[in-house]
Structures are given as C-alpha cells and as structure tokens.
Coordinates of C-alpha atoms (C1' of nucleotides) in Angstrom, one line a residue:
Chain A
M310 CA 155.5 2.2 115.0
L311 CA 157.5 4.3 112.6
S312 CA 158.1 8.0 113.1
F313 CA 157.2 10.6 110.5
T314 CA 160.9 10.9 109.7
E315 CA 161.6 7.2 109.5
E316 CA 158.8 6.9 107.0
N317 CA 160.3 9.6 104.9
Y318 CA 163.6 7.8 104.8
L319 CA 161.9 4.6 103.7
K320 CA 159.7 6.4 101.1
T321 CA 162.8 8.0 99.6
L322 CA 164.7 4.8 99.5
V323 CA 161.8 3.2 97.6
Q324 CA 161.9 6.0 95.1
L325 CA 165.6 5.7 94.7
T326 CA 165.7 1.9 94.3
V327 CA 162.4 0.2 93.6
F328 CA 161.3 3.0 91.2
S329 CA 164.6 3.5 89.5
E330 CA 165.2 0.8 87.0
G331 CA 168.4 -1.1 87.5
V332 CA 169.3 0.6 90.8
E333 CA 169.2 -1.5 93.9
E334 CA 171.5 0.4 96.3
V335 CA 172.2 4.0 97.1
G336 CA 174.9 5.9 98.9
V337 CA 174.6 8.1 102.0
N338 CA 175.2 11.3 100.0
S339 CA 172.5 10.6 97.5
L340 CA 170.0 9.7 100.1
A341 CA 170.9 12.9 102.1
K342 CA 170.4 15.1 99.0
N343 CA 167.0 13.6 98.3
L344 CA 165.9 14.1 101.9
S345 CA 167.4 17.6 102.1
V346 CA 169.5 16.7 105.2
K347 CA 173.2 16.4 105.7
P348 CA 175.0 13.1 105.2
A349 CA 175.9 13.1 109.0
T350 CA 172.2 12.9 109.8
V351 CA 171.6 10.0 107.4
S352 CA 174.5 8.1 108.9
D353 CA 172.8 8.4 112.3
M354 CA 169.4 7.4 111.1
L355 CA 170.7 4.4 109.2
R356 CA 171.9 2.9 112.5
K357 CA 168.3 3.2 113.7
L358 CA 166.7 1.8 110.6
K359 CA 169.2 -1.1 110.6
E360 CA 168.4 -1.8 114.3
K361 CA 164.7 -2.2 113.2
S362 CA 165.7 -4.5 110.3
L363 CA 164.4 -2.0 107.7
V364 CA 167.6 -1.5 105.7
N365 CA 170.7 -3.6 104.8
Y366 CA 173.7 -1.6 105.5
K367 CA 177.2 -1.6 107.0
K368 CA 179.6 1.2 107.7
Y369 CA 181.0 2.8 104.4
G370 CA 178.8 0.4 102.4
K371 CA 175.8 0.9 100.2
I372 CA 172.2 1.1 101.4
S373 CA 169.3 -1.1 100.4
L374 CA 165.9 -1.9 101.8
T375 CA 165.0 -5.2 103.5
E376 CA 161.7 -6.8 102.5
E377 CA 160.2 -5.3 105.6
G378 CA 161.6 -1.9 104.8
K379 CA 160.4 -2.0 101.3
L380 CA 156.9 -2.9 102.3
A381 CA 156.8 -0.1 104.8
G382 CA 158.1 2.3 102.2
M383 CA 155.6 1.1 99.6
M384 CA 152.7 1.7 102.0
V385 CA 153.9 5.3 102.4
V386 CA 153.8 5.7 98.6
R387 CA 150.4 4.1 98.5
R388 CA 149.0 6.6 101.0
H389 CA 150.7 9.5 99.2
R390 CA 149.2 8.5 95.8
L391 CA 145.8 7.7 97.2
W392 CA 145.6 11.1 98.8
E393 CA 146.8 12.8 95.6
T394 CA 144.0 11.1 93.8
F395 CA 141.4 12.1 96.4
L396 CA 142.5 15.8 96.3
Y397 CA 142.5 15.8 92.5
Q398 CA 139.3 13.9 91.9
K399 CA 137.1 15.0 94.8
L400 CA 138.3 18.4 96.0
D401 CA 139.2 19.9 92.6
F402 CA 142.9 20.4 93.3
S403 CA 145.2 20.8 90.3
W404 CA 148.0 18.6 89.2
D405 CA 150.7 20.6 90.8
E406 CA 148.9 21.3 94.1
V407 CA 148.4 17.8 95.3
H408 CA 151.9 16.7 96.0
E409 CA 152.8 19.1 98.9
L410 CA 149.6 18.2 100.8
A411 CA 150.0 14.5 100.2
E412 CA 153.4 14.8 101.8
E413 CA 151.7 15.4 105.1
L414 CA 148.6 13.3 104.7
E415 CA 150.7 10.2 103.8
H416 CA 151.9 10.0 107.4
V417 CA 148.5 9.5 109.0
Y418 CA 148.6 5.9 109.6
S419 CA 145.5 3.7 109.6
S420 CA 144.8 0.8 107.4
K421 CA 141.1 1.3 107.8
L422 CA 141.4 4.9 106.6
I423 CA 143.6 4.1 103.6
N424 CA 141.7 1.0 102.5
G425 CA 138.4 3.0 103.0
L426 CA 139.8 5.8 100.9
D427 CA 140.9 3.3 98.2
K428 CA 137.4 1.8 98.1
F429 CA 135.8 5.3 98.1
L430 CA 137.9 6.2 95.0
E431 CA 136.9 2.9 93.5
F432 CA 140.4 1.3 93.7
P433 CA 142.2 3.7 91.3
A434 CA 145.2 2.2 89.5
F435 CA 147.0 5.5 88.9
D436 CA 147.4 8.8 90.6
P437 CA 146.9 12.1 88.9
H438 CA 150.5 12.1 87.6
G439 CA 149.9 8.7 86.0
D440 CA 152.0 6.8 88.6
A441 CA 150.8 3.4 89.7
I442 CA 149.3 3.1 93.2
P443 CA 150.6 0.2 95.2
N444 CA 147.8 -2.2 96.4
A445 CA 147.1 -3.1 100.0
K446 CA 149.8 -5.7 99.9
G447 CA 152.4 -3.1 98.6
E448 CA 152.4 -4.6 95.1
I449 CA 152.8 -2.5 92.1
A450 CA 152.9 -3.1 88.4
L451 CA 156.2 -1.5 87.3
P452 CA 155.4 0.6 84.2
F453 CA 156.9 -0.3 80.9
R454 CA 157.7 3.1 79.5
K455 CA 160.3 5.6 78.2
T456 CA 160.8 9.3 78.8
L457 CA 159.8 11.7 76.0
S458 CA 163.4 12.5 75.4
E459 CA 164.0 9.0 74.2
I460 CA 161.6 9.3 71.2
S461 CA 163.0 10.0 67.8
I462 CA 162.0 12.7 65.3
G463 CA 158.7 11.9 63.5
E464 CA 157.5 9.4 66.1
S465 CA 154.3 9.7 68.0
C466 CA 153.7 8.4 71.5
R467 CA 151.1 8.5 74.3
I468 CA 151.7 10.2 77.7
V469 CA 151.2 7.7 80.5
A470 CA 152.8 9.6 83.4
V471 CA 154.7 12.7 84.5
K472 CA 157.2 13.1 87.3
D473 CA 155.7 15.0 90.1
N474 CA 158.9 16.5 91.5
S475 CA 158.7 20.1 90.2
T476 CA 155.9 22.6 90.5
D477 CA 157.4 24.7 87.7
F478 CA 157.1 21.8 85.3
L479 CA 153.7 20.7 86.3
Q480 CA 152.3 24.2 86.0
Y481 CA 153.8 24.6 82.5
A482 CA 152.4 21.2 81.5
D483 CA 149.0 22.3 82.8
K484 CA 149.3 25.6 80.9
I485 CA 149.8 24.0 77.5
G486 CA 146.9 21.6 78.3
L487 CA 148.9 18.4 78.7
K488 CA 146.9 15.4 79.9
I489 CA 147.6 11.8 80.7
Q490 CA 146.7 9.8 77.5
D491 CA 147.5 12.7 75.2
V492 CA 149.4 11.9 72.0
I493 CA 152.6 13.8 71.3
T494 CA 154.6 13.9 68.1
I495 CA 158.3 14.8 67.9
V496 CA 158.7 17.4 65.2
A497 CA 162.4 18.3 65.6
K498 CA 165.4 18.0 67.8
E499 CA 168.2 20.5 68.0
D500 CA 171.4 18.8 69.1
F501 CA 173.4 21.9 70.0
D502 CA 171.0 23.3 72.5
A503 CA 169.0 20.2 73.3
L504 CA 165.7 21.8 72.5
T505 CA 162.8 19.6 71.1
T506 CA 159.9 20.8 69.1
I507 CA 156.7 18.8 69.9
L508 CA 153.3 18.7 68.4
I509 CA 150.4 18.4 70.8
R510 CA 146.7 18.8 69.7
N511 CA 148.0 20.5 66.5
E512 CA 150.0 23.1 68.4
E513 CA 153.8 23.2 68.3
F514 CA 155.9 23.9 71.4
V515 CA 159.6 24.2 71.8
V516 CA 160.7 22.6 75.0
S517 CA 163.9 21.9 77.0
P518 CA 165.3 18.6 78.4
K519 CA 163.7 19.5 81.7
F520 CA 160.4 19.0 79.9
T521 CA 161.1 15.9 77.8
E522 CA 162.8 14.1 80.7
N523 CA 159.9 14.5 83.0
I524 CA 157.3 12.9 80.8
F525 CA 156.8 9.1 80.5
V526 CA 155.4 7.8 77.3
V527 CA 154.5 4.5 75.6
C528 CA 154.0 3.7 71.9
R529 CA 150.9 5.4 70.6
L530 CA 149.8 2.3 68.8
C531 CA 150.7 -0.8 70.8
G532 CA 151.0 0.8 74.3
K533 CA 154.5 -0.6 74.8
A534 CA 157.7 1.3 75.5
K535 CA 160.5 -1.2 74.8
G536 CA 160.4 -3.9 72.2
C537 CA 157.8 -2.2 70.1
S538 CA 158.2 -2.4 66.3
C539 CA 155.1 -0.5 65.2
Chain B
M1085 CA 153.2 28.6 111.9
L1086 CA 152.0 26.6 114.8
S1087 CA 153.4 23.2 115.8
F1088 CA 151.3 20.1 116.3
T1089 CA 151.7 20.5 120.0
E1090 CA 150.8 24.2 120.1
E1091 CA 147.7 23.5 118.2
N1092 CA 146.7 20.9 120.7
Y1093 CA 147.1 23.3 123.6
L1094 CA 144.9 25.9 121.8
K1095 CA 142.3 23.3 120.8
T1096 CA 142.1 22.1 124.4
L1097 CA 141.8 25.6 125.7
V1098 CA 138.9 26.2 123.3
Q1099 CA 137.2 23.1 124.6
L1100 CA 137.7 24.2 128.2
T1101 CA 136.6 27.8 127.8
V1102 CA 134.6 28.6 124.7
F1103 CA 132.7 25.3 124.8
S1104 CA 132.2 25.2 128.6
E1105 CA 129.4 27.5 129.4
G1106 CA 130.3 30.2 132.0
V1107 CA 134.0 29.3 132.1
E1108 CA 136.4 31.8 130.7
E1109 CA 139.7 30.8 132.3
V1110 CA 141.4 27.7 133.4
G1111 CA 144.3 26.7 135.6
V1112 CA 147.5 25.0 134.8
N1113 CA 146.5 21.7 136.5
S1114 CA 143.3 21.4 134.6
L1115 CA 144.9 22.1 131.3
A1116 CA 147.7 19.6 132.1
K1117 CA 145.2 16.9 132.9
N1118 CA 143.2 17.5 129.7
L1119 CA 146.4 17.3 127.6
S1120 CA 147.8 14.3 129.5
V1121 CA 151.0 16.1 130.4
K1122 CA 152.5 17.3 133.7
P1123 CA 151.8 20.8 135.0
A1124 CA 155.5 21.6 134.6
T1125 CA 155.2 21.1 130.9
V1126 CA 152.2 23.3 130.6
S1127 CA 154.0 26.1 132.5
D1128 CA 156.8 26.0 130.0
M1129 CA 154.5 25.9 127.0
L1130 CA 152.5 28.8 128.3
R1131 CA 155.5 31.1 128.1
K1132 CA 155.8 30.2 124.5
L1133 CA 152.1 30.7 123.7
K1134 CA 152.2 34.1 125.5
E1135 CA 155.2 35.1 123.5
K1136 CA 153.1 34.5 120.4
S1137 CA 150.1 36.5 121.8
L1138 CA 147.9 33.4 121.8
V1139 CA 147.0 33.3 125.5
N1140 CA 146.5 35.8 128.3
Y1141 CA 148.5 34.7 131.3
K1142 CA 150.8 35.7 134.0
K1143 CA 152.7 33.7 136.6
Y1144 CA 150.4 31.9 139.1
G1145 CA 147.4 33.4 137.3
K1146 CA 144.6 32.0 135.3
I1147 CA 144.8 31.1 131.6
S1148 CA 142.6 32.4 128.8
L1149 CA 142.8 32.7 125.0
T1150 CA 143.4 35.9 123.2
E1151 CA 141.2 36.6 120.1
E1152 CA 144.0 35.3 117.9
G1153 CA 144.5 32.2 120.0
K1154 CA 140.7 31.5 120.1
L1155 CA 140.6 31.8 116.3
A1156 CA 143.5 29.4 115.8
G1157 CA 142.0 26.9 118.3
M1158 CA 138.6 27.2 116.6
M1159 CA 140.2 26.3 113.3
V1160 CA 141.7 23.1 114.8
V1161 CA 138.2 22.2 116.0
R1162 CA 136.8 23.0 112.6
R1163 CA 139.3 20.7 110.9
H1164 CA 138.7 18.0 113.5
R1165 CA 135.0 18.0 113.0
L1166 CA 135.1 18.2 109.3
W1167 CA 137.4 15.1 109.1
E1168 CA 135.1 13.3 111.5
T1169 CA 132.2 14.0 109.2
F1170 CA 134.1 12.9 106.2
L1171 CA 135.1 9.6 107.8
Y1172 CA 131.6 8.9 109.0
Q1173 CA 129.7 9.9 105.9
K1174 CA 132.1 8.9 103.1
L1175 CA 134.3 6.1 104.5
D1176 CA 131.7 4.3 106.6
F1177 CA 133.5 4.8 109.9
S1178 CA 131.4 4.4 113.1
W1179 CA 130.7 7.0 115.7
D1180 CA 133.5 5.8 118.0
E1181 CA 136.2 5.3 115.4
V1182 CA 136.3 8.8 113.9
H1183 CA 137.7 10.7 116.9
E1184 CA 141.1 9.2 117.1
L1185 CA 141.9 9.6 113.4
A1186 CA 140.6 13.1 113.4
E1187 CA 143.1 13.9 116.1
E1188 CA 145.8 13.4 113.5
L1189 CA 144.2 14.7 110.4
E1190 CA 143.2 18.0 112.2
H1191 CA 146.9 19.0 112.2
V1192 CA 147.3 19.0 108.4
Y1193 CA 147.1 22.7 107.7
S1194 CA 145.8 24.0 104.4
S1195 CA 142.8 26.3 104.0
K1196 CA 142.3 25.0 100.5
L1197 CA 142.1 21.5 101.8
I1198 CA 139.7 22.3 104.6
N1199 CA 137.4 24.6 102.6
G1200 CA 137.4 22.1 99.8
L1201 CA 136.4 19.3 102.2
D1202 CA 133.7 21.5 103.7
K1203 CA 132.3 22.1 100.2
F1204 CA 132.6 18.5 99.2
L1205 CA 130.6 17.5 102.3
E1206 CA 128.1 20.3 101.4
F1207 CA 128.9 22.5 104.3
P1208 CA 127.7 20.3 107.2
A1209 CA 126.5 22.2 110.3
F1210 CA 127.2 19.3 112.7
D1211 CA 129.7 16.5 113.0
P1212 CA 128.6 12.8 113.6
H1213 CA 128.4 13.5 117.4
G1214 CA 126.1 16.4 116.9
D1215 CA 128.6 19.1 117.7
A1216 CA 128.5 22.2 115.6
I1217 CA 131.3 22.7 113.1
P1218 CA 132.9 26.2 113.1
N1219 CA 132.7 28.0 109.8
A1220 CA 135.7 29.3 107.8
K1221 CA 135.7 32.4 110.0
G1222 CA 135.8 30.3 113.2
E1223 CA 132.3 31.2 114.1
I1224 CA 130.0 28.7 115.8
A1225 CA 126.4 28.8 116.9
L1226 CA 126.8 27.8 120.6
P1227 CA 124.2 25.1 121.2
F1228 CA 121.3 25.8 123.5
R1229 CA 121.1 22.5 125.4
K1230 CA 121.1 20.5 128.6
T1231 CA 122.7 17.2 129.5
L1232 CA 120.4 14.2 130.0
S1233 CA 121.2 14.2 133.7
E1234 CA 119.3 17.5 134.1
I1235 CA 116.0 16.1 132.9
S1236 CA 113.4 15.2 135.5
I1237 CA 111.4 12.0 135.9
G1238 CA 108.6 11.7 133.4
E1239 CA 110.0 14.2 131.0
S1240 CA 111.0 13.5 127.4
C1241 CA 113.7 15.2 125.4
R1242 CA 115.5 14.9 122.0
I1243 CA 119.2 14.0 121.7
V1244 CA 121.1 16.7 119.9
A1245 CA 124.7 15.7 120.6
V1246 CA 126.9 13.3 122.5
K1247 CA 130.4 14.1 124.0
D1248 CA 133.0 12.4 122.0
N1249 CA 135.6 11.8 124.7
S1250 CA 135.1 8.2 125.6
T1251 CA 135.2 5.2 123.3
D1252 CA 133.5 3.1 126.0
F1253 CA 130.6 5.4 126.1
L1254 CA 130.2 5.8 122.3
Q1255 CA 130.3 2.0 121.9
Y1256 CA 127.6 1.5 124.5
A1257 CA 125.5 4.3 122.9
D1258 CA 125.9 2.6 119.6
K1259 CA 125.1 -0.8 121.0
I1260 CA 121.7 0.3 122.4
G1261 CA 121.0 2.0 119.1
L1262 CA 121.2 5.6 120.2
K1263 CA 121.0 8.2 117.4
I1264 CA 121.1 11.9 117.2
Q1265 CA 117.4 13.1 117.1
D1266 CA 116.2 10.1 119.1
V1267 CA 113.7 10.8 121.8
I1268 CA 114.4 9.7 125.4
T1269 CA 112.0 9.6 128.4
I1270 CA 113.2 9.5 132.0
V1271 CA 111.4 6.7 133.7
A1272 CA 113.1 6.8 137.2
K1273 CA 116.0 8.2 139.1
E1274 CA 117.6 6.5 142.1
D1275 CA 119.2 9.1 144.4
F1276 CA 121.4 6.8 146.5
D1277 CA 123.3 5.2 143.6
A1278 CA 122.6 7.9 140.9
L1279 CA 121.3 5.4 138.4
T1280 CA 118.7 6.6 135.9
T1281 CA 116.2 4.4 134.0
I1282 CA 115.5 5.7 130.5
L1283 CA 113.1 4.7 127.8
I1284 CA 114.3 4.7 124.3
R1285 CA 112.4 3.2 121.3
N1286 CA 110.2 1.4 123.9
E1287 CA 113.1 -0.3 125.5
E1288 CA 114.2 0.5 129.1
F1289 CA 117.8 0.8 130.1
V1290 CA 119.4 1.5 133.5
V1291 CA 122.3 3.9 133.1
S1292 CA 124.9 5.6 135.3
P1293 CA 125.8 9.3 135.5
K1294 CA 128.6 8.6 133.0
F1295 CA 125.9 8.0 130.5
T1296 CA 123.5 10.8 131.4
E1297 CA 126.2 13.4 131.6
N1298 CA 127.5 12.6 128.2
I1299 CA 124.3 13.2 126.2
F1300 CA 123.1 16.6 125.3
V1301 CA 119.4 17.1 124.8
V1302 CA 116.8 19.7 124.0
C1303 CA 113.0 19.8 124.7
R1304 CA 111.3 17.2 122.6
L1305 CA 108.5 19.7 121.6
C1306 CA 110.0 23.1 121.2
G1307 CA 113.7 22.2 120.6
K1308 CA 114.8 24.5 123.4
A1309 CA 116.9 23.6 126.4
K1310 CA 116.5 26.6 128.8
G1311 CA 113.4 28.7 129.1
C1312 CA 111.1 26.1 127.8
S1313 CA 107.7 25.7 129.4
C1314 CA 106.2 23.0 127.2
Chain C
dT1335 C1' 201.6 4.1 94.2
dT1336 C1' 200.9 8.1 96.2
dT1337 C1' 198.0 11.8 96.5
dA1338 C1' 193.8 14.4 95.9
dA1339 C1' 189.0 14.3 95.8
dC1340 C1' 185.1 12.3 97.3
dT1341 C1' 182.3 9.8 100.5
dG1342 C1' 181.0 8.6 104.9
dT1343 C1' 181.5 8.8 110.3
dT1344 C1' 181.9 10.7 114.8
dA1345 C1' 181.7 14.0 118.5
dG1346 C1' 179.5 17.7 120.4
dA1347 C1' 175.9 21.2 120.1
dT1348 C1' 171.0 22.7 119.5
dT1349 C1' 165.8 22.6 119.6
dA1350 C1' 161.2 21.1 121.0
dG1351 C1' 158.7 18.8 124.1
dT1352 C1' 158.6 16.1 127.7
dC1353 C1' 159.8 14.4 132.6
dT1354 C1' 161.0 14.4 137.9
dA1355 C1' 162.2 16.6 142.1
dA1356 C1' 162.6 20.4 144.6
dC1357 C1' 160.9 24.8 145.5
dT1358 C1' 157.5 28.9 145.7
dT1359 C1' 153.1 31.0 145.8
dT1360 C1' 148.3 31.0 146.7
dA1361 C1' 144.2 29.2 148.9
dT1362 C1' 141.9 26.9 152.7
dT1363 C1' 141.0 25.7 157.1
dA1364 C1' 141.5 24.8 162.0
Chain D
dT1304 C1' 146.4 34.1 161.5
dA1305 C1' 149.4 30.3 161.3
dA1306 C1' 149.7 25.8 159.4
dT1307 C1' 148.7 22.9 155.8
dA1308 C1' 147.2 21.7 151.4
dA1309 C1' 146.9 22.7 146.7
dA1310 C1' 148.5 24.9 142.6
dG1311 C1' 152.2 26.5 140.0
dT1312 C1' 157.3 27.2 138.8
dT1313 C1' 162.1 26.2 138.1
dA1314 C1' 166.2 23.6 137.3
dG1315 C1' 168.2 19.9 135.4
dA1316 C1' 167.8 15.8 132.6
dC1317 C1' 166.2 13.0 128.5
dT1318 C1' 165.0 11.8 123.5
dA1319 C1' 164.6 12.5 118.5
dA1320 C1' 166.2 14.8 114.7
dT1321 C1' 169.0 17.8 113.2
dC1322 C1' 173.4 20.6 112.5
dT1323 C1' 178.8 21.8 112.0
dA1324 C1' 183.4 20.6 112.2
dA1325 C1' 186.8 17.5 112.3
dC1326 C1' 188.2 13.0 111.2
dA1327 C1' 188.5 8.4 108.5
dG1328 C1' 188.0 5.4 104.6
dT1329 C1' 187.5 4.7 99.6
dT1330 C1' 188.2 5.7 94.8
dA1331 C1' 190.4 7.5 91.0
dA1332 C1' 194.0 9.9 88.6
dA1333 C1' 198.5 11.6 87.8

DNA sequence: TTTAACTGTTAGATTAGTCTAACTTTATTA
DNA sequence: TAATAAAGTTAGACTAATCTAACAGTTAAA
C-alpha cells in the first residue's frame, strides 16, 4: 500500500519522464521543485521508494522509474484525469477548477471505484484539458503534437490539449472562449518581445509565450504534428 | 481547516450523540472504542478540539459537541452519505461495499463538489441504508423509528433503514433479499436464546439480536414508530 | 587543474497522531 | 466509608514527512 505522499512522488516522476519527450531521468533538485519540497526531503524519500523497487537510483545519481513504479504512477494519473472528467462533465465544473480537487480525489484507491467511474463516463479517451487518460492497464497513447509556439506565421492548427498547470492561464483561455478542437491561425510574431498575434473564431488576440507554450496543437488538415506536409 | 483525523472524531461524536436518541454526552472510553484508538489518544485529541471550540469538555468530565463542532461533524456525515448514494446509484456498488469507500471520500473537502454532487443526485433525502442525508446547512430530519427488536409477536412493520456498521450483517441482509420499504412480520420470539423468527416475502428466517437490532422500522400502516395505535 | 558553483546527502529537530505503562480521579460496592 | 474497580490522564517513545544547516560530491569554467 502506497501513502498519499509516495503516490505524489510517483505521479510527478511520471510527469517528468514518461510525459516529457526524450527525458528518461531526473535529478533530485528538479523533483524537489516539482513537488514543492526541499531536496533533502526527496533524498530521504528516494531511499524508501528504492526499498520498494519503485525507482532506479543510487547516491548522487539520476532518478528513473522502475516498471512497477511507472505503473503505480500511471494509475495515479489515470485516477486524476478520470476525476477531472467527472467534475467537468457531470458536476459542471470549469476547466480551471477541476485540477485542485482531482489532486485529492486521485488518492482514494479502489479499482472498483475507478473502473466504475471509467464505465460511467463511457471510457473517455481524454480529460477536459485534452490529455489522454491511461487505461486500466496503465497504457496511454502518447500524443503526437506540437506547442502553439512552434507554429509559423500564416499557418493554422487545431488545439488538442492545454497544460493544466496554471489557473491564470486556464482562466484566460476560458475567457477568450478557447476550446479543445478549435482552430487557431498565427497572424504575426514579434521577435523582440516574443508576442504572438493569433486568430481564433475571427477574433485577434496578442498573447505571450506563457500562452503559446501551454497549448498543444496538431495540423488542422491531417491531424499530425510532426512529419506533416499539408 | 480540519485534519482527516479531527473530522473523524467529530463525525463519531455526531453519531454517538446527535444520532443516539437521548444521549447528549459521551465518555473518553466510549469514543476511543468507536474510533479504534486508545483512551490516551482521545485525551490528547480532546485538548486540541477544545482549543478549536469544537467540543465542550473538561478533565475527567463528559464530552459533547459545541454548535460549531456539531455542524462540522454533520457536514462529514453529509459528505459520507452523498458519496454512498453516488456509488450505489451511479456506479452499481452494493449496499455493503459503499461504506468503506465513503470513509475516504468524505474527507475531500469542497462545498462546490458536495453541493454539485447533491444536485447531480437530485437532492436525495436518504442514503442507500435509509439514513437521512443532512442538507447544506447541516440540518437533518431525525427519524421517528424503532429497531426490529422492539416489535412484538404478530406485528408487522416496514423497514426504513439499516445500520451500516457491519459488512457481515449487510451481506446477510442482502442475501435474504432485504430492501428498504420491505414489510416484515414477527412470527415468534424465543426468550432463552433471544432468537426471533421473522417473515419476509412469505419466507421465514430465524435471526439473532445482531440482526433485529440493526434494522430500523416504522408501523406498516401509519408509518409512525412511537405513538402509533394501528 | 584548481576553484567556484551547483547538486545532493546527512544529522538533528519538529509536528501530528498514535502507542504503552504508570499514575490519578471518580464511581461502585461490600 | 474504605477498598476496589473503572475511567481518564500524563509522560515518554515511535513513525512519517517535513525542515534547516552543515557537509560531500560533481561539473564546469577560468
């Protein structure tokens, strides 16, 4: 049985490795920052997680998840995203309100509960932010996508997901009426101040990197991110 | 903000006082037994709850809830019973499975979540065990009822609730097809071994006090428990 | 290649909630 | 009412998760 805290370590490790393309290992400082604890605390906890065969790690080395740790972490993500979907779809919560509550609900462990919820929601593939929900085996289809900041002037793309890490951002996105599946066109990019002008539903907005880096998109025509030549 | 543990103390105090007719105060031992901790632990915690003005209590004296403590405890009960109703109605959990999970879910605090759940379930008045669900103000209509063990030979009554404290009992109740609103008739009572023969849906069962003391009933005809002369 | 900066570890303290063992107060009963 | 039993309290210890402060190891730069 994993504690609330251990689950948070595993979930964060999943986010920093499995969900970060090309990153397989992280350092103590980075993990500490993401968990809002001090590195000393992480050092201690790593000993415990290693004892339980959940992480690969040795003193002064890098941290990675074992298969077992990865599965456990994936299940926390699954619970989190299913609860977010429930709150959004059934209880009329908004985009930016679901995350905080899901942080608590995700730690209520019961396969019967989670699989029941999954069925009740008719096995959703994505949460309200557009992120894929791992299935009961912890499997996930890694999305094939870019961030909005990677799109060039004049190109159009379709929004497939938004990062759910900032309430500010989500509220702004909500305010300008942004929705998953919306089409965005890049009107202009200012190099010197990194502002981008985007067109959405015939309205123009000037946005900062904070905005463009938090939106995931695919090609408007073929649905691909990389290797598209439309 | 109340901790998980503090909430459990308040919830248990509500159960032992508000929901136990004629009992307004409890002792340290009784509270300890109901929380499955040692009296020493309760002594310590009481100091903390008193500090926060949640209980009335002085050394070697009896324990009771303040208005504030009662409200907080009632809200835990409200959350518990709403989650039980959700699990039973929406996720197809059975009678005896809901309690344990609700013990965890009840501690996720958010008015928006609970009031949203209440609305989603269309403001249910009773949980799957037939117990009244406190409203958003913590108010509850105290049920007017007897236990099955108080009914005399030859009398019939209608089941309005069952205590949800024993999985054994709930499973047995489920097995013989017991439902809220069922009518039961007392066929015979043996004084020397305290067994009772009951008739339910034309089937006879011999049951022990554990069974008859865990079922709440009202008069089959007028719906009243006390003061009925049908 | 030596030093500075960064990264990570260890030791010792703290807090919440629990325990056991010994003690104190209150209630009961002979 | 004195003795005994029951109920309740206190002191001291433990665990998990955290912290700070001091130390150790690694990396990068001058």
